[in-house]
Coordinates of C-alpha atoms in Angstrom, one line a residue:
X173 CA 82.8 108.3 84.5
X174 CA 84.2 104.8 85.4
X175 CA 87.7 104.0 86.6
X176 CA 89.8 102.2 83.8
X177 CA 92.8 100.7 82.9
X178 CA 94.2 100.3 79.2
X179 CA 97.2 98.4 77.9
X180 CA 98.6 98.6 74.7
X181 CA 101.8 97.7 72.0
X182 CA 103.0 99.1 69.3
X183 CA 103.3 96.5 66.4
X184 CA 106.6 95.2 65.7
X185 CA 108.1 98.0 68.2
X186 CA 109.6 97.5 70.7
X187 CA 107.6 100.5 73.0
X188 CA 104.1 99.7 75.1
X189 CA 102.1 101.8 77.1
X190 CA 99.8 101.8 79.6
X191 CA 96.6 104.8 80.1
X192 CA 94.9 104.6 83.7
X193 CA 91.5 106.9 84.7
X194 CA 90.9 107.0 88.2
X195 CA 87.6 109.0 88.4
X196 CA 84.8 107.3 90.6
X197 CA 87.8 105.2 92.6
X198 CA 89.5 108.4 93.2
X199 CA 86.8 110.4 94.3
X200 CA 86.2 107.5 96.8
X201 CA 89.2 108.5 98.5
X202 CA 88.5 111.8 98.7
X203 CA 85.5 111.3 100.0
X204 CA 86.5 109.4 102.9
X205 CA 88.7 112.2 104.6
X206 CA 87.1 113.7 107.6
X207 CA 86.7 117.2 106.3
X208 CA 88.1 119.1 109.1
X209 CA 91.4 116.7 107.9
X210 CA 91.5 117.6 104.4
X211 CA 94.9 117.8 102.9
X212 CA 95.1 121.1 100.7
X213 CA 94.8 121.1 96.9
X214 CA 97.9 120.8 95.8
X215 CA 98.9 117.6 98.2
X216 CA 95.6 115.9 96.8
X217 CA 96.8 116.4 93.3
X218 CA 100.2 115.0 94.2
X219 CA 98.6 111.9 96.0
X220 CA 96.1 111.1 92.7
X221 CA 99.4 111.7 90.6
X222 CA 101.2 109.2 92.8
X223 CA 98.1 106.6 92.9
X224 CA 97.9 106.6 89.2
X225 CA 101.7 106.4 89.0
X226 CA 101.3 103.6 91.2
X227 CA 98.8 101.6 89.0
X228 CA 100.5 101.6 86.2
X229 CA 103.5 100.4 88.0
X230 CA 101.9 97.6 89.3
X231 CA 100.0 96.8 86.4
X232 CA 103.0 96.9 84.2
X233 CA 105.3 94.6 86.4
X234 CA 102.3 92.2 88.1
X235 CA 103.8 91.6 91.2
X236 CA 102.0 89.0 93.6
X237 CA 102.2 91.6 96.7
X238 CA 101.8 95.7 97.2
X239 CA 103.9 97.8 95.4
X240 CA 104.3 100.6 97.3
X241 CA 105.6 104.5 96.1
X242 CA 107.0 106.8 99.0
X243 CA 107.9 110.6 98.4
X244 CA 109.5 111.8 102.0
X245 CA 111.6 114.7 102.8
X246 CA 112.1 117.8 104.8
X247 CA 109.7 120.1 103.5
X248 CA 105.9 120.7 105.0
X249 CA 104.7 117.0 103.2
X250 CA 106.9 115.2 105.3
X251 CA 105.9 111.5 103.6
X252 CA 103.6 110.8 100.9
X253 CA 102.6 107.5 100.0
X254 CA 100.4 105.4 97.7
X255 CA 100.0 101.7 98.1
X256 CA 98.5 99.3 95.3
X257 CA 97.9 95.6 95.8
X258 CA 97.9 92.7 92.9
X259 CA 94.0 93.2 92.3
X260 CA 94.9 96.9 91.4
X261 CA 93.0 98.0 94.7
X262 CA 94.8 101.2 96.4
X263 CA 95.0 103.8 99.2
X264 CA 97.1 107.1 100.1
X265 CA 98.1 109.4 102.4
X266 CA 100.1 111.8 103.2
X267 CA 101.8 113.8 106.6
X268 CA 102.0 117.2 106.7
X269 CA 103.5 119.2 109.7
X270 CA 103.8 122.4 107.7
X271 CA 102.1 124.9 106.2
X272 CA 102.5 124.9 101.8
X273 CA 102.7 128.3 100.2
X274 CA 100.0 129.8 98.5
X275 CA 99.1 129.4 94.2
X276 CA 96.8 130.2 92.0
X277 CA 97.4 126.8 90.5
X278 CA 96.3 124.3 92.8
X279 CA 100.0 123.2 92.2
X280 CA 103.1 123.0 93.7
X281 CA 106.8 121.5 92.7
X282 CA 108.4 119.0 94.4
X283 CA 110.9 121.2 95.7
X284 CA 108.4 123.5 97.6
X285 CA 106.3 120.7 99.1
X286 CA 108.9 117.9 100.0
X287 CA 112.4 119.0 99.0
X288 CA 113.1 121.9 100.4
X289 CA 116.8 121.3 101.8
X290 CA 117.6 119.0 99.2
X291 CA 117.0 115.7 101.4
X292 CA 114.2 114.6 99.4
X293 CA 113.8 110.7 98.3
X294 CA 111.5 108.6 96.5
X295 CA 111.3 105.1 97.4
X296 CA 109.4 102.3 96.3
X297 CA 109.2 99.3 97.7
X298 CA 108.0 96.0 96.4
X299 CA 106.5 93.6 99.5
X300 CA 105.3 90.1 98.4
X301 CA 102.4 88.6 99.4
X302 CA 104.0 85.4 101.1
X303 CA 107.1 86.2 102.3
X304 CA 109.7 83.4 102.6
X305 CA 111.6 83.0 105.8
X306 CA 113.9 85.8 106.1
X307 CA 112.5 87.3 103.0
X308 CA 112.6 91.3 102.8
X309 CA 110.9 93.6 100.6
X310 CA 113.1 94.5 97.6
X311 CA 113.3 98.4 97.9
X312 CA 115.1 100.9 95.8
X313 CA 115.8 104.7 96.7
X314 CA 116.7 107.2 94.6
X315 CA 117.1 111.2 95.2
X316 CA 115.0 113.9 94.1
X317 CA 117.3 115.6 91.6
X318 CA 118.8 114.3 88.3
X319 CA 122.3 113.3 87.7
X320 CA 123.7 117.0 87.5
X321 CA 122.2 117.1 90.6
X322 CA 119.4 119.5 89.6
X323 CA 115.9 119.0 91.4
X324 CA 113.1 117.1 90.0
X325 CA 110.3 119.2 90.1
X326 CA 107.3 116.7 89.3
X327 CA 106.8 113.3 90.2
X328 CA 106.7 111.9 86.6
X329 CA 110.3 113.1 86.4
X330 CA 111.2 111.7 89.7
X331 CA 109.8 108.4 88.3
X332 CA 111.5 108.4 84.9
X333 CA 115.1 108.9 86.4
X334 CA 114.2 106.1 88.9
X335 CA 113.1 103.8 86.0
X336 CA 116.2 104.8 84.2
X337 CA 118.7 104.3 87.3
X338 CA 117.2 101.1 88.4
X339 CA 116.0 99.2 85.6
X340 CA 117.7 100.4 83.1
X341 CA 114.4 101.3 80.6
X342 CA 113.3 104.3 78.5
X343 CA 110.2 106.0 80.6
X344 CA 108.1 108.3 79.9
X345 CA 105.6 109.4 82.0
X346 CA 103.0 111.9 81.9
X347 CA 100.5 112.5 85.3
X348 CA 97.7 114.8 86.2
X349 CA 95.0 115.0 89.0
X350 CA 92.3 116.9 90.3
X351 CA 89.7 116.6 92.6
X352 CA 87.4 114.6 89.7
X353 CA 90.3 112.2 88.1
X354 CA 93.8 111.1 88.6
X355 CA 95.1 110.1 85.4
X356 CA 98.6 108.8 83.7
X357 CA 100.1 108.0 80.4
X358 CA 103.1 105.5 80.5
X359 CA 105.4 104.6 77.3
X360 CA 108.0 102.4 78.1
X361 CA 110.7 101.1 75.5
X362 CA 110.5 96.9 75.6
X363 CA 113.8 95.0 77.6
X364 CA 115.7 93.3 74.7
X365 CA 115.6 90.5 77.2
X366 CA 115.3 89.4 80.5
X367 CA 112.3 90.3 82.6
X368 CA 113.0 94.2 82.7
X369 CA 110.8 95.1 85.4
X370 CA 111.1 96.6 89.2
X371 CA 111.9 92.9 90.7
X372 CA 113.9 91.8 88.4
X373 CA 117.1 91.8 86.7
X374 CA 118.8 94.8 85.1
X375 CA 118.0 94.7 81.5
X376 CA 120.8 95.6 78.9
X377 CA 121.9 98.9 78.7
X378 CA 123.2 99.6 75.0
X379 CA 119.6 100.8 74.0
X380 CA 119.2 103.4 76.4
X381 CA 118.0 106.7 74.7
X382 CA 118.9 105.7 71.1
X383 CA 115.8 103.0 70.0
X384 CA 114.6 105.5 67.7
X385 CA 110.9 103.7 67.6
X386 CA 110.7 104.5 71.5
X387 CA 111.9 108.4 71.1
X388 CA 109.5 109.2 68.0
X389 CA 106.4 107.7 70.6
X390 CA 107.5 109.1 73.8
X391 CA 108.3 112.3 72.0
X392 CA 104.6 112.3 70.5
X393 CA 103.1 111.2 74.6
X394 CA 105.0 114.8 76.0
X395 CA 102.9 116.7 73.7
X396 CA 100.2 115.4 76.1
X397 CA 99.1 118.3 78.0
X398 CA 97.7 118.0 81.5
X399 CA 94.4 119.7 80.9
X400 CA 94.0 117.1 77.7
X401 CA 94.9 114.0 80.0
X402 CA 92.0 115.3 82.7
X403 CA 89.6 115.8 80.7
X404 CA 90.1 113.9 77.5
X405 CA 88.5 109.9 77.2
X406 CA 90.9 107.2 76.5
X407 CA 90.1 106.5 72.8
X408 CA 90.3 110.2 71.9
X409 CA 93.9 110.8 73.5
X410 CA 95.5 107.5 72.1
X411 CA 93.7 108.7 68.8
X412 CA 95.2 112.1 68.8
X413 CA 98.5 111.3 69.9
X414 CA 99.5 107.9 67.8
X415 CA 97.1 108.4 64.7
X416 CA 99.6 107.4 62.5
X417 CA 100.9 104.2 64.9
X418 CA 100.1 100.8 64.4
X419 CA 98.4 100.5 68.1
X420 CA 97.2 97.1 69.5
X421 CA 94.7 97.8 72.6
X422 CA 93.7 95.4 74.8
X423 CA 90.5 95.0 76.7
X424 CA 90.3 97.7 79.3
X425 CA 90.1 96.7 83.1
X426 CA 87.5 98.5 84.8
X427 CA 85.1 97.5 87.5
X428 CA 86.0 94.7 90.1
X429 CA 88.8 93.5 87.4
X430 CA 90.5 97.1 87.2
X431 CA 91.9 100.0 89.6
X432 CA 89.7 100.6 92.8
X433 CA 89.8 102.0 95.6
X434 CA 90.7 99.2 98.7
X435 CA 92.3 99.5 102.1
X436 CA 93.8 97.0 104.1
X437 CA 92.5 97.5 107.9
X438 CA 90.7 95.8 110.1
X439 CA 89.7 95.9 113.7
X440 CA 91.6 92.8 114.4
X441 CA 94.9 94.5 112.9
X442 CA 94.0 97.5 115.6
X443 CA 93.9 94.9 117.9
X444 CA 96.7 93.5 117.2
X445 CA 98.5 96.6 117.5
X446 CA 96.8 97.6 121.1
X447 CA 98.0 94.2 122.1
X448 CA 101.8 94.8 121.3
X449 CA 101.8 98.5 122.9
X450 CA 101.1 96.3 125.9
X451 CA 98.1 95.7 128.9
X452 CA 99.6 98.6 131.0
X453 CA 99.8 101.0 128.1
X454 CA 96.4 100.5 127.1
X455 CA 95.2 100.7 130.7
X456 CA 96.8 104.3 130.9
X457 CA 95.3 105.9 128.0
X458 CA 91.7 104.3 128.9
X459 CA 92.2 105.9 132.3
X460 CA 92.9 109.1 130.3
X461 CA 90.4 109.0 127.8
X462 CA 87.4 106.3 128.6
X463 CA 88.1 104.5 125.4
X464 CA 90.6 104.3 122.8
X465 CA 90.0 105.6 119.1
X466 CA 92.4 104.6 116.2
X467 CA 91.5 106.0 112.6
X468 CA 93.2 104.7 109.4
X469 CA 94.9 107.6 107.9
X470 CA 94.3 105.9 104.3
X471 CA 90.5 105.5 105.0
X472 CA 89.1 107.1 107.5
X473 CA 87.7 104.3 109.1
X474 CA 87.2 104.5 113.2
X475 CA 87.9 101.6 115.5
X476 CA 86.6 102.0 118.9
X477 CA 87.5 100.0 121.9
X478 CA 86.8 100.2 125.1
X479 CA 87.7 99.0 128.8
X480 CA 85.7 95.8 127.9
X481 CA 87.1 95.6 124.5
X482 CA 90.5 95.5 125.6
X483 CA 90.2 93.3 128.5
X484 CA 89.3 90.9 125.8
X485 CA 92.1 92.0 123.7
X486 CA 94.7 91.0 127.0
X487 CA 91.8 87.8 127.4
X488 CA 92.8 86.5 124.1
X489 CA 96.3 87.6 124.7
X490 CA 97.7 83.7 124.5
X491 CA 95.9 83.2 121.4
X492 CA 97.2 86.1 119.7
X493 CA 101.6 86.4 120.2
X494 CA 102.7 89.8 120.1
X495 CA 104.1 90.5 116.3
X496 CA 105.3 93.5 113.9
X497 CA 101.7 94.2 112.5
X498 CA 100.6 97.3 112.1
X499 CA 97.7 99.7 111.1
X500 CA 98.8 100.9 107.9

């Protein structure tokens, strides 16, 4: 199976959508984890939910920097995160100080995993590219329950209340993931103007929930189970679900054009980051230790330095000011 992205419209509606596979991408990142660091079943299915969530975000607003999704709380997955980049390349991780409960599922809510006292937020965070003096990242927060102020349970829901909040634009989301695929369905109803997506400005609001075009296909995407979205193909679940829709696909994105797997590190960003924890710092742990070993938590990559390396580090030290980068 080969990661792929789809886009599509609805003629003369005012609703598209978006399909996303991650299969051979998302196995990549799997793969990569040192076994004895292997998150349990149900934090890898949230982290493919939240990488394909993440795709489709950035594929739908096409942002020239990393849009990045954060689900952080008090419960045993302290912070989960997915990052994707303008090239649709992405990467995920998670902290967990905790242990989760036991299921037969391979599943757990939201509620149980990061938002257990209620504290829970999603964040998500849009960081350009080139950044003009003084720029920040736009970022917008939202809580993990609804307006009643009952929890969200899944992440799709978290995601559709945040679309709704923030931007002001029917969502409907559906997500699944396993250890072979991370998948995710997304029907959005079309701004009446403006721009309408994550960066920019608020769309009108008079629409909201009553564009009867948008209800009749979001309410034909929920009958979209999770087993059908894992294991189903693209043209037989857009088949199935708007046989009777006027559907205009574009070419998929797959390959080096569509979603793959991509992380950002680099020995010279460790470097960077020995440099600004300072000579004396550095000296101490290599007293303690003989060398110093920093692993990307998104790849798994090791960068090794030792008492030579870093003297060059501290050599170069002039060449290199001390900044805010960091291995992330």
């Amino acid at each position: 199976m080969t990661t792929e992205l789809h886009k599509f419209l609805f003629e003369g509606l005012p609703v598209r959508g978006m399909l996303v596979r991650l299969t051979d991408a998302w196995q990549e990142v799997l793969r990569r984890r040192d076994p004895s660091e292997a998150f349990e079943e149900p934090v890898r299915q949230l982290l493919g939910e939240m990488a394909a969530a993440g795709v489709l975000m950035q594929a739908n607003i096409q942002f020239n920097g990393a849009v990045v999704l954060q689900i952080f709380g008090d419960g045993p997955v302290k912070v989960a995160v997915a990052e994707v980049q303008p090239d649709l390349g992405f990467r995920t991780t998670a902290k967990v100080v905790g242990e989760l409960p036991s299921t037969d599922s391979g599943h757990l809510p939201l509620d149980v995993m990061v938002n257990v006292g209620g504290e829970g937020r999603c964040a998500i965070t849009l960081d350009p590219r080139s950044r003009m003096p003084g720029q920040q990242p736009y970022q917008g927060v939202v809580p993990l329950y609804d307006d009643h102020r009952e929890p969200l349970l899944q992440l799709s829901e978290v995601l559709e209340h945040y679309m709704l909040q923030s931007e002001q634009l029917d969502t409907k989301l559906i997500l699944a993931a396993n250890d072979d695929i991370a998948a995710g369905l997304l029907i959005q109803r079309l701004p009446m103007e403006g721009a309408g997506n994550l960066g920019g400005q608020r769309s009108a609001e008079d629409e909201i929930g009553l564009n009867e075009a948008y209800n009749r296909i979001s309410h034909l995407a929920a009958t979209l189970t999770r087993e059908e979205l894992l294991t189903l193909d693209a043209d037989t679940i857009l088949r199935r679900l708007f046989w009777e829709e006027d559907v205009v696909r574009f070419e998929p994105l797959t390959g080096a054009e569509g979603p793959h797997f991509a992380c950002t590190c680099s020995r010279e960003r460790v470097g960077t980051m020995l440099r600004n924890l300072g000579r004396e710092e550095v000296e101490s742990i290599l007293t303690e230790q003989e060398q110093i070993d920093v692993g990307c938590e998104f790849c798994g990559t090791h960068y090794r330095f030792d008492a030579v390396d870093a003297a060059e580090l501290f050599t170069e030290e002039s060449d290199h000011p001390p900044g805010s980068d960091r291995l992330q």
